[in-house]
XYZ file of C-alpha atoms in Angstrom:
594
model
C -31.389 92.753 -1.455
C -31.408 88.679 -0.430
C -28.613 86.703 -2.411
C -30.848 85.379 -5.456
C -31.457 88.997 -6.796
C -27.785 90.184 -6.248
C -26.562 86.919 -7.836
C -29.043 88.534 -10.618
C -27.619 91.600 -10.454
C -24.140 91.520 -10.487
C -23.659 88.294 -12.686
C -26.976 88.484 -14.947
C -27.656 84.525 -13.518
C -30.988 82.825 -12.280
C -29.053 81.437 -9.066
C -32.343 79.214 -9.247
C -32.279 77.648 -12.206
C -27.927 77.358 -11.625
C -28.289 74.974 -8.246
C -30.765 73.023 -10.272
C -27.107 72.082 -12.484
C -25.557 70.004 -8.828
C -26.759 66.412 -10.244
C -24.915 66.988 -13.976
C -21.972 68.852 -12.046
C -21.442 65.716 -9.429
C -21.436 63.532 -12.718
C -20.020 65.266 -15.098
C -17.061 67.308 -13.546
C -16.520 64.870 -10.154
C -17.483 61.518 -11.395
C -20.149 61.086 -8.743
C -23.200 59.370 -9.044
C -26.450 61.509 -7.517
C -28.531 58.695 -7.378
C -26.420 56.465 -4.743
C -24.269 57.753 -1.550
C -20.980 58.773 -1.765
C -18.691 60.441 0.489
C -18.574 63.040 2.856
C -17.476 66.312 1.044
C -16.292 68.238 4.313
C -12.710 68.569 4.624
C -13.184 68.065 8.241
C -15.159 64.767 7.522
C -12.586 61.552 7.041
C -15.512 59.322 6.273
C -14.623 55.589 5.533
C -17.955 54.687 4.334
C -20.550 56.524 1.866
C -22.636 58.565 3.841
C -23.837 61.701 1.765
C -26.347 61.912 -0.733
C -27.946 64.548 -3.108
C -31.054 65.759 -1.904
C -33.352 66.976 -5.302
C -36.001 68.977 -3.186
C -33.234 71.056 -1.369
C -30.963 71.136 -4.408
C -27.831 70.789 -2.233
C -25.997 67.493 -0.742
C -26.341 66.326 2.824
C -24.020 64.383 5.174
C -26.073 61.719 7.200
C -23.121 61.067 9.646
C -22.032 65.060 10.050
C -24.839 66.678 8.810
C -22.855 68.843 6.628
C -24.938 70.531 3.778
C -23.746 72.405 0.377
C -25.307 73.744 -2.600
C -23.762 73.660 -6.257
C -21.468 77.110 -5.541
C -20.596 75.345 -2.157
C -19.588 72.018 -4.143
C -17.887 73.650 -7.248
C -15.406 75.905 -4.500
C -14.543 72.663 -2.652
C -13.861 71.179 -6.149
C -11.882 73.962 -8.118
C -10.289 74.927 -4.356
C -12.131 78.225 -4.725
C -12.444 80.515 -2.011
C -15.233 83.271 -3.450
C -18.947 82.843 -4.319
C -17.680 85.352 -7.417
C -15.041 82.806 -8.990
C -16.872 79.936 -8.919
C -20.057 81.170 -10.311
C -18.138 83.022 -13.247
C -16.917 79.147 -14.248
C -20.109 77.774 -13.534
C -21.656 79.826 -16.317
C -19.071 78.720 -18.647
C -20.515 75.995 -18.015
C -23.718 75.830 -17.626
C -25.028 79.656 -20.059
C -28.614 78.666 -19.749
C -28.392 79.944 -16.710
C -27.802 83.704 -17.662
C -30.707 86.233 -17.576
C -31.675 87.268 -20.814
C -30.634 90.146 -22.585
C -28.926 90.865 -19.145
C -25.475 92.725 -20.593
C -27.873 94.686 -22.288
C -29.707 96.004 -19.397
C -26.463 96.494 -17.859
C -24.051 98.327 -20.392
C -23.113 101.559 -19.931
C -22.821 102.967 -23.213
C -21.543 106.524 -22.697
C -19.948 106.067 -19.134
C -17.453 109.422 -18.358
C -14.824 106.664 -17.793
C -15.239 105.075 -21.464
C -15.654 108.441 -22.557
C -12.409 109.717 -21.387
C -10.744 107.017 -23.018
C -11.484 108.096 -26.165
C -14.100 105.301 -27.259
C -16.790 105.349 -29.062
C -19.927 103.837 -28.681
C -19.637 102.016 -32.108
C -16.691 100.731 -30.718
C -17.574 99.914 -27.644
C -20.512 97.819 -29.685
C -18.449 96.479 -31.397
C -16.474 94.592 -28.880
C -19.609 94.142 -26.575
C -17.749 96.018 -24.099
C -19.496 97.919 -21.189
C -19.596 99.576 -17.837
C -20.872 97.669 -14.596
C -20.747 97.784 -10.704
C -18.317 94.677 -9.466
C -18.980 93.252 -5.861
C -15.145 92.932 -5.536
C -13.989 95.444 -8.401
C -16.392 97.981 -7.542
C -17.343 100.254 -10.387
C -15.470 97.937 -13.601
C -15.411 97.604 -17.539
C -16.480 94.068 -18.557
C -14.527 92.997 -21.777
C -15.348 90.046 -23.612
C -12.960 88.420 -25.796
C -14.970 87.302 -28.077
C -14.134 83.437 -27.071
C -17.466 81.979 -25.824
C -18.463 83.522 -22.941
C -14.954 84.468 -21.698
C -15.020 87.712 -20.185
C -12.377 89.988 -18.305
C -13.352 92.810 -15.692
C -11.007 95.848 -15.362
C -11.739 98.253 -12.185
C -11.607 101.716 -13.061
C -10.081 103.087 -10.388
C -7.391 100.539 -8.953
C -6.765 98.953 -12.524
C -7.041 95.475 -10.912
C -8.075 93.261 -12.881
C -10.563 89.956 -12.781
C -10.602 87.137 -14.860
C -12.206 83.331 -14.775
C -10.435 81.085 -12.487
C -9.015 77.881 -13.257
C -9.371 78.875 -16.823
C -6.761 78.843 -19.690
C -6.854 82.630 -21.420
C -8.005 82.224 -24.765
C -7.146 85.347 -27.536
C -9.200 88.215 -27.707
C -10.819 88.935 -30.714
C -9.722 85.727 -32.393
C -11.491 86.506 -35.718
C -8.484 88.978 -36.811
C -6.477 85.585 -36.953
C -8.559 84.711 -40.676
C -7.566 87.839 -41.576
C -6.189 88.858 -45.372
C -5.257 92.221 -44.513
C -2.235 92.883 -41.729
C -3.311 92.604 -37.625
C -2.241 94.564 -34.993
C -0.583 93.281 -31.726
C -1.083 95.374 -28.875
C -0.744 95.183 -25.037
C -3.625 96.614 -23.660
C -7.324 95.625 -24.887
C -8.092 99.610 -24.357
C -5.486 99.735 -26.912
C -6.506 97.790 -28.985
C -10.063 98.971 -29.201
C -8.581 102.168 -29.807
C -6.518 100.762 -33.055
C -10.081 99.802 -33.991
C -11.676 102.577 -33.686
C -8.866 103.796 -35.865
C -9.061 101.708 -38.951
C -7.110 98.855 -37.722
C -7.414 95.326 -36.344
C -6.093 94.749 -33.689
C -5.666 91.874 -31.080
C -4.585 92.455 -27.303
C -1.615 90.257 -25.377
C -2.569 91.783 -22.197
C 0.948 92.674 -21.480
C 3.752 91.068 -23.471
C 3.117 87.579 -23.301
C 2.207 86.446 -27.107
C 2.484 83.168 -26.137
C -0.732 82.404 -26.821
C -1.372 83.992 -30.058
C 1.152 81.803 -31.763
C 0.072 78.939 -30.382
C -3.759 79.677 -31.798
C -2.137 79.972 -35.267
C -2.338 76.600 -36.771
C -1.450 76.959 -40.222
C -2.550 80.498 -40.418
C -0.109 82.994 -41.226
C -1.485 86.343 -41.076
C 1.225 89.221 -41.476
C 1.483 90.912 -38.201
C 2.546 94.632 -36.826
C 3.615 95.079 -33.335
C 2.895 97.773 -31.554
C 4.111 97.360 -28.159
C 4.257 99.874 -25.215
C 7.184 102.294 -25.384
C 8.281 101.427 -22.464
C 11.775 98.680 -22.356
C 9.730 95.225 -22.000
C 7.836 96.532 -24.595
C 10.512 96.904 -27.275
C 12.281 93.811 -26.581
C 9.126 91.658 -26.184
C 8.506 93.208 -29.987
C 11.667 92.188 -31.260
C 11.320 88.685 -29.895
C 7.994 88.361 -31.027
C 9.126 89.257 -35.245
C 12.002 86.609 -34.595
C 10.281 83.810 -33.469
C 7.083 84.493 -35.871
C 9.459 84.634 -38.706
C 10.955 81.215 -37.570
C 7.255 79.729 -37.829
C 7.623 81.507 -41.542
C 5.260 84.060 -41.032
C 6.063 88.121 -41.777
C 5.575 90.699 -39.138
C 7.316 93.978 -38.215
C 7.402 97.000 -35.161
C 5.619 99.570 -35.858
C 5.317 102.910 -34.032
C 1.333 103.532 -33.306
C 2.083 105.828 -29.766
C 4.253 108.717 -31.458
C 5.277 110.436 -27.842
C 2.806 108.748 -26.046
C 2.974 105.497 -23.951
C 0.726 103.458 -26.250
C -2.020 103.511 -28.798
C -4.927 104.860 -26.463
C -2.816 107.249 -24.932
C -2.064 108.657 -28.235
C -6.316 108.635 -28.896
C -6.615 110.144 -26.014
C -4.373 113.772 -26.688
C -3.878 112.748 -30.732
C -6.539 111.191 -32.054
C -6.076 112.161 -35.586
C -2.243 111.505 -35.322
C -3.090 107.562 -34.322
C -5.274 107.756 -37.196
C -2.792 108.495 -39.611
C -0.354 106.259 -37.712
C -1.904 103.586 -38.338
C -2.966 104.636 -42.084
C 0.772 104.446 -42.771
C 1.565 101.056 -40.835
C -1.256 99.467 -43.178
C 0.126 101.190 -46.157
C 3.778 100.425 -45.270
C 2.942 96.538 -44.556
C 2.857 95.704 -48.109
C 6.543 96.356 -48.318
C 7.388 93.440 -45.853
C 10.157 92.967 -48.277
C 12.746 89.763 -46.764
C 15.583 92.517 -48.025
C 14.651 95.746 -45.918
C 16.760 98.694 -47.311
C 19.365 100.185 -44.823
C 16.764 103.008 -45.232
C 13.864 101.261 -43.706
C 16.163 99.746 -41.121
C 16.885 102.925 -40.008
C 13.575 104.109 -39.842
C 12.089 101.205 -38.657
C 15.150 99.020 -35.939
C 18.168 101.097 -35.868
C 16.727 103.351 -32.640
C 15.343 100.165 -30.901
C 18.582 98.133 -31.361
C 20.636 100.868 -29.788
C 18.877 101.552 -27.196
C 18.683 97.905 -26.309
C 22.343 97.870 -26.461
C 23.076 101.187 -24.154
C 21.214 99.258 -21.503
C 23.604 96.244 -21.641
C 26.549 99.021 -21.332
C 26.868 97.960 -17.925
C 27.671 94.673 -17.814
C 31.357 94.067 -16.616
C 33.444 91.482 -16.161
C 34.196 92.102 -12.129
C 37.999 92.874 -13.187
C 38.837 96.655 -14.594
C 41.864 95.809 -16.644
C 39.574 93.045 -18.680
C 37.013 96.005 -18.588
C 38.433 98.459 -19.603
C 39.761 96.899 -22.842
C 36.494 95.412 -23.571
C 33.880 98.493 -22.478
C 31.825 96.204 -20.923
C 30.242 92.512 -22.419
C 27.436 93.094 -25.268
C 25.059 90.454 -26.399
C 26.951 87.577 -28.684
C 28.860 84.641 -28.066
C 32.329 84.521 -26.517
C 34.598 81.677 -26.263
C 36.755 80.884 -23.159
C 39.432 78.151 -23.799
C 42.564 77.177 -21.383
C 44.277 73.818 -20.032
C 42.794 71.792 -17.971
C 42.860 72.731 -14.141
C 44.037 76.908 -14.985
C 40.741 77.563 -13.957
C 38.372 78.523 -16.554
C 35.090 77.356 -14.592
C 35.986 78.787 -11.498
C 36.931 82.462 -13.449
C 33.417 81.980 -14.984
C 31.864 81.315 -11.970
C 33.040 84.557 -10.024
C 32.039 86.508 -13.000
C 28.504 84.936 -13.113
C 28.123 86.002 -9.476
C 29.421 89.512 -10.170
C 26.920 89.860 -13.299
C 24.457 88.977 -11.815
C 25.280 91.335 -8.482
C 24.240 93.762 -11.302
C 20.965 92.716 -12.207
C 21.713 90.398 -14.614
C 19.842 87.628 -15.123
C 22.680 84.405 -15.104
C 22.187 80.934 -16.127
C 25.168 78.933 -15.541
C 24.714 75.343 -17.367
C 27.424 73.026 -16.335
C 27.873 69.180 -17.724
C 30.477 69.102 -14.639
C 29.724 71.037 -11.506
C 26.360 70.498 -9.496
C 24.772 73.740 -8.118
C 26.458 72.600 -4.804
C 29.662 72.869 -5.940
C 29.269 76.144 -7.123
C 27.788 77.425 -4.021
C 30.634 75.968 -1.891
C 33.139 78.143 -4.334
C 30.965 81.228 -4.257
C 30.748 81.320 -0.367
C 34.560 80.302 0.046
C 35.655 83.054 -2.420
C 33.601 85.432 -0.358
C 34.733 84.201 2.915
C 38.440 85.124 1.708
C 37.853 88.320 0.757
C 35.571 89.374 3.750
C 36.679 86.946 7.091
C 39.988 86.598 8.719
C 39.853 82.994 9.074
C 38.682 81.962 5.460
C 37.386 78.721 5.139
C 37.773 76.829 1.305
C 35.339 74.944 -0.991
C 37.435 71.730 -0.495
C 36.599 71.443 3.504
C 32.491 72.467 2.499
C 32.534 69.397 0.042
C 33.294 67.027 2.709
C 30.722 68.711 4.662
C 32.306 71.290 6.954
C 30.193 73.572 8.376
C 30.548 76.364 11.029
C 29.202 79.616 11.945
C 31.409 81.245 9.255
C 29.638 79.196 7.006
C 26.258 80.291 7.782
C 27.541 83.618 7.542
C 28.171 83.565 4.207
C 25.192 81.909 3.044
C 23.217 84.500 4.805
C 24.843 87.001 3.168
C 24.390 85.580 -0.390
C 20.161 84.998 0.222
C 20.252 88.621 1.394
C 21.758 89.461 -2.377
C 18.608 88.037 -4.177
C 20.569 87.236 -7.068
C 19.186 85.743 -10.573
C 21.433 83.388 -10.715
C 20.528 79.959 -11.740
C 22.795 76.834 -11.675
C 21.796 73.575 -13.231
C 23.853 70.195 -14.394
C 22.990 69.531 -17.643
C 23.120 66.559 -20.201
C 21.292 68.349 -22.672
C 22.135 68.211 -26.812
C 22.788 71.198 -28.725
C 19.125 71.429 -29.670
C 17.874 70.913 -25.987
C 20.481 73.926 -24.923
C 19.005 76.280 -27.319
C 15.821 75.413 -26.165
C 16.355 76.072 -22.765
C 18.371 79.362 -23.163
C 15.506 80.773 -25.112
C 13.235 79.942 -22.408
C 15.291 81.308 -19.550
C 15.623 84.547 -22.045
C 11.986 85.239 -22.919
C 11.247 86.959 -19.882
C 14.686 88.440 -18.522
C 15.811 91.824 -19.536
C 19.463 91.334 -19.059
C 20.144 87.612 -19.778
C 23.581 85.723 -19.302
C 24.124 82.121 -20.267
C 27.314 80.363 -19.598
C 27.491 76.511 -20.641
C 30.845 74.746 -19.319
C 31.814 73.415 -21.919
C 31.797 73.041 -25.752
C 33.399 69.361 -25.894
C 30.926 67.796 -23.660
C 27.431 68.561 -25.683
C 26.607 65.298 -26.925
C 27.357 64.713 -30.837
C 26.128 62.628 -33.308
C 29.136 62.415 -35.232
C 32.941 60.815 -34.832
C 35.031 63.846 -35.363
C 34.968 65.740 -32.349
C 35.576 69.417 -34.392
C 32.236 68.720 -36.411
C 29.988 67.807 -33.611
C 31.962 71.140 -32.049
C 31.167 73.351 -35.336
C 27.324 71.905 -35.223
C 26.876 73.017 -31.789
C 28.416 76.123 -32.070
C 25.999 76.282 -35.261
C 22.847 75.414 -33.163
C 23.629 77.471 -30.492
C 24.249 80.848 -32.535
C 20.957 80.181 -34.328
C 19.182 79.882 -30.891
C 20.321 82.875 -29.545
C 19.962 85.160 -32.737
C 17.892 88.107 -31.656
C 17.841 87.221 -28.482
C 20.104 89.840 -26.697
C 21.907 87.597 -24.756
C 25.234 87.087 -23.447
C 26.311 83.337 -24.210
C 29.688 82.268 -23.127
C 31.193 78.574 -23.564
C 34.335 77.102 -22.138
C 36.311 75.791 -24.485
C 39.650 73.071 -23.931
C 42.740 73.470 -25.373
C 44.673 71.513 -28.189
C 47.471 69.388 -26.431
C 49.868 70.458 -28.451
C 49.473 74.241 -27.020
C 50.063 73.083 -23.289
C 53.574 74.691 -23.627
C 52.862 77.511 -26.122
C 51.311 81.534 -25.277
C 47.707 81.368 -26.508
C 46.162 81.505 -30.126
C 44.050 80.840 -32.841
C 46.005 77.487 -32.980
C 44.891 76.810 -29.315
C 41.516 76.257 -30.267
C 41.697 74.206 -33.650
C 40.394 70.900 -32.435
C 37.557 73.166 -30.843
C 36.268 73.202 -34.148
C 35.964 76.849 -36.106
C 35.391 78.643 -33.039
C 37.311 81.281 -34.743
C 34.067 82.237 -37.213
C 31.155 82.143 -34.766
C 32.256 83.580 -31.358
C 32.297 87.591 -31.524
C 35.052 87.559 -28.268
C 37.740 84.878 -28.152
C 39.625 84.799 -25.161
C 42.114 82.439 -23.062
C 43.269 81.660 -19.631
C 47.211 80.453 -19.807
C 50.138 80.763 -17.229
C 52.167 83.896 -17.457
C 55.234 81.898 -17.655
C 54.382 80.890 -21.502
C 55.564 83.898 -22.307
C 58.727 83.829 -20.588
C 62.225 83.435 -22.533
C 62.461 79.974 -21.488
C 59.668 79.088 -23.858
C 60.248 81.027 -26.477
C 62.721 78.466 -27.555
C 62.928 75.619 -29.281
C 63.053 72.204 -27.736
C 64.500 72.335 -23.798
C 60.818 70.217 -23.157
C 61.964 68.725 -19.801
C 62.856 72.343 -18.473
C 59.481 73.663 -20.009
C 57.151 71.267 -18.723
C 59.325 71.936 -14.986
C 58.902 75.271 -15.034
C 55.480 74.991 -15.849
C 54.866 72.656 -12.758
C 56.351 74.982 -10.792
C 54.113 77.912 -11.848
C 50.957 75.577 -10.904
C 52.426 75.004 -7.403
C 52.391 78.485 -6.531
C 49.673 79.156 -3.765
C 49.036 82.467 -5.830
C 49.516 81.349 -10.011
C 50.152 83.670 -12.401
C 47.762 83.451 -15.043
C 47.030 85.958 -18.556
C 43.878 86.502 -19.547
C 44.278 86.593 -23.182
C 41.890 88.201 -26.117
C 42.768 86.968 -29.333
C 39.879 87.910 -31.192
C 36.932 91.151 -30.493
C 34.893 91.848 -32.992
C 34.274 94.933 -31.297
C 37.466 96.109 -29.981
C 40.912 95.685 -29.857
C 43.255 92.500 -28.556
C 44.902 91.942 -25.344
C 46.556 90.568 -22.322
C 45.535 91.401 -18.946
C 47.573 89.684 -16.053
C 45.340 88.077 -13.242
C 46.038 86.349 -9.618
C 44.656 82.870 -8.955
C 44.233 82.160 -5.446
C 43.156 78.443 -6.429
C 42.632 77.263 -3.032
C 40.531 79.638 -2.794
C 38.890 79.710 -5.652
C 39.085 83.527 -6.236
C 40.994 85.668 -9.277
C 42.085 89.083 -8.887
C 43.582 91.368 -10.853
C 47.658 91.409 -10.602
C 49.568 93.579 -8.931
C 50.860 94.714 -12.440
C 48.415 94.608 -14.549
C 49.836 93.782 -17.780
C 48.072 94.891 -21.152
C 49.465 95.262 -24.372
C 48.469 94.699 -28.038
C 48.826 90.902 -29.803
């Protein structure tokens, strides 16, 4: 078979009547005159003067000075930076349709194909969407599916599930006419899935995966009322969840429904159950009317409640790094915890060695800092670990001034090895640009952990310091709602509770921390709660014997929980090896109840 008739073939194109496209491609796409020389195409050719021209009889280009010749597929993979014949004659014909074969797709559909077939589809169906069975030169034996978007077209292989798609091209959505729709549309991962939806009485469009990106942005105005019906698989369920948030955000109504029963998604289900994805999706439709903005605890049940706690067994597992604090709190859940202290007791650095050892977990950790540059925190993180692991421990403060040994590279060795999501940026953002940026770093992370250090330095627009506080504490809870993300803030403390054990008071020119953080919790010197300051006045001997404390190569701090609003309060006693920048539990752990 020569070239022309498997170009015919495989892509249903008159390779002929395509080359005769170079002159309009030269202009159009590369700004190249065909009538006058122009330079050397070759990337082996550095030609300082014009010296290739388009040659009409040959319909290809030709290099006078290196005699280097290309057609219009050789020319359009130099331009795109295309590799295959395959990819750059699927854009072409984007480009250029004229150049298909008549009624080629059908000459080439495979209506009742045993792989189709076992799928469950129909042939109305597959009509319907125009889809159909072909043989691939790279796919081998495939499914073409069209989405219905011009002539943009997918290819699935049957057997490897690899898939194909147009290079260079922006994915538009697939079956784009459900988005005029009055009556409620199916999401759906899988286009098999949601042909099968179809065939079932439903419309339904495909995200090909979880990424509904692109759905919302096709919206516009439109606001069609949407139900999700992810995989049941994790990503699934939280990719569902994040999609009703953000869609009802935009002021549009959607809600998860359950289309797979005890199967992994809708085609599975019309595969084994076809009647029972039938009816499924009867009572989605007939439930969607009741999209009421004040669900009963009922239909929360029956709808969320299973979801939601099965999201929240998975983040069961996220602990602190210290059992004492663990113990008492079971483990961080999603919501928004508060850690305030004087300056220099070492709230960043605790933060920073509990980032590590959350994300040493799996987490995924963002740590935004309006202070410390992602240098700083690596010199900590590998001088904390070189105390704990080498006998000749080297500290952050030597690294900063640009120490470096073989211990050194040691460390950092061993960190890369760890592969840990853990991202540290210095920030300047607003209240509004933090939001933004946690929800992006969230979209696509299972187990997500934000810490921002700290609360007084997001920009305000205000003069009182507590109400630019309470509006960023405002933003920030509305940015992370639904999210299932762990968001912790440092916090400072009021002067006037330098001296004093910590409490609510501690915080009150935070703003009303107090109301939106679900944990509030404080670092403080053990001493505070010694006699000595337990009494009125002696200041001079207070503020000595607190000097003292912060002298001590090993400080004695308390971690303190004043407020959980999921468990109980508490003290746990912890050993701050500051020039080293590493906390331990103490020796005596001290709990007890506030």
């Amino acid at each position: 078979m020569d070239y022309t008739a498997y170009v015919r073939e495989r892509f249903g194109a008159d390779l002929t009547r395509l080359k005769e496209h170079l002159p309009d491609f030269l202009s159009r796409e590369m700004g190249i005159s065909p009538n006058r020389k122009f330079h050397c195409l070759s990337p082996q050719h550095q030609d300082r003067h014009p010296s290739m021209s388009y040659y009409e009889a040959g319909q290809c280009v030709k290099c006078f000075s290196c005699g280097f010749t290309a057609d219009l597929l050789t020319v359009a993979k130099l331009h795109w930076g295309l590799t295959e014949d395959a990819d750059s004659i699927d854009r072409l014909l984007l480009l250029y349709p004229d150049c298909r074969v008549q009624n080629f797709r059908e000459s080439q559909k495979v209506w009742f194909s045993p792989y189709l077939q076992s799928r469950g589809l129909s042939e109305d169906t597959l009509k319907w969407a125009g889809a159909f069975e072909m043989m691939d030169g790279k796919l081998g034996r495939a499914v073409a599916l069209p989405y219905h978007q011009g002539q943009y077209m997918a290819y699935r292989s049957i057997e490897g599930k690899a898939f194909r798609k147009p290079s260079g091209l922006t994915e538009p959505v697939c079956f784009p006419e459900w988005l005029d729709s009055s009556e409620p549309v199916f999401l759906v991962e899988a286009y098999i899935c949601a042909l099968s939806v179809y065939q079932c009485g439903g419309k339904a469009i495909p995200c090909n995966g979880v990424g509904y990106r692109q759905v919302l942005d096709a919206l516009g105005e439109r606001r069609p009322t949407f139900l999700v019906a992810f995989d049941h698989d994790e990503r699934g369920e939280q990719a569902a969840k994040r999609f009703c948030e953000e869609y009802a955000e935009m002021g549009g109504k959607a809600r998860i429904v359950d289309l797979s029963g005890a199967y992994k998604d809708p085609n599975e289900r019309l595969m084994h159950d076809p009647e029972g994805l039938k009816q499924a999706v009867k009572q989605a439709l007939s439930g969607s009317a009741d999209l009421s903005p004040f669900p009963t605890l009922q239909q929360y049940l029956s709808r969320q409640f299973f979801t939601d706690l099965s999201a929240r067994a998975d983040r069961s597992g996220c602990l602190t790094g210290w059992d004492g604090i663990d113990r008492q709190l079971g483990g961080l859940t999603p919501g928004l915890y508060i850690l305030g202290g004087v300056p220099s007791v070492g709230k960043t650095t605790f933060l920073g060695q509990m980032a590590v050892h959350l994300a040493e977990q799996g987490g995924s950790v963002l740590f935004l800092s309006y202070e410390q540059s992602p240098f700083e925190f690596t010199c900590k993180a590998l001088a904390r670990m070189s105390y704990r692991t080498q006998q000749k421990p080297f500290v952050s403060r030597d690294l900063v001034h640009g120490f470096c040994d073989d211990r050194v590279r040691q460390m950092a060795q061993v960190y890369e090895q760890k592969m840990l999501d853990l991202c540290v940026l210095k920030v300047r953002d607003t209240a509004e640009q933090l939001g933004e940026r946690i929800r992006q770093f969230a979209a696509d992370r299972e187990h997500p952990v934000v810490v921002i250090d700290y609360l007084q330095f997001i920009p305000g627009t205000g003069s009182d310091p507590r109400l630019n506080n309470d509006r960023a504490l405002q933003i920030l809870s509305q940015a992370t709602a639904g999210l299932e993300v762990i968001l912790i803030l440092v916090s400072s403390f009021n002067r006037s509770s330098y001296l004093l054990p910590v409490g609510f008071e501690s915080f009150k020119e935070s703003g009303n921390v107090e109301y939106y953080a679900d944990g509030l919790w404080g670092l403080s010197y053990s001493i505070l709660s010694s006699s000595v300051f337990q009494k009125d006045g002696q200041l001079a001997e207070k503020q000595a014997a607190l000097a003292h404390a912060r002298e001590q190569a090993v400080r004695k701090l308390d971690f303190c929980c004043v407020k959980a609003r999921h468990g109980g309060l508490f003290t746990v006693g912890l050993d701050y090896y500051a020039a080293h920048d590493y906390f331990a539990e103490a020796t005596t752990v001290k709990r007890k109840r506030i």
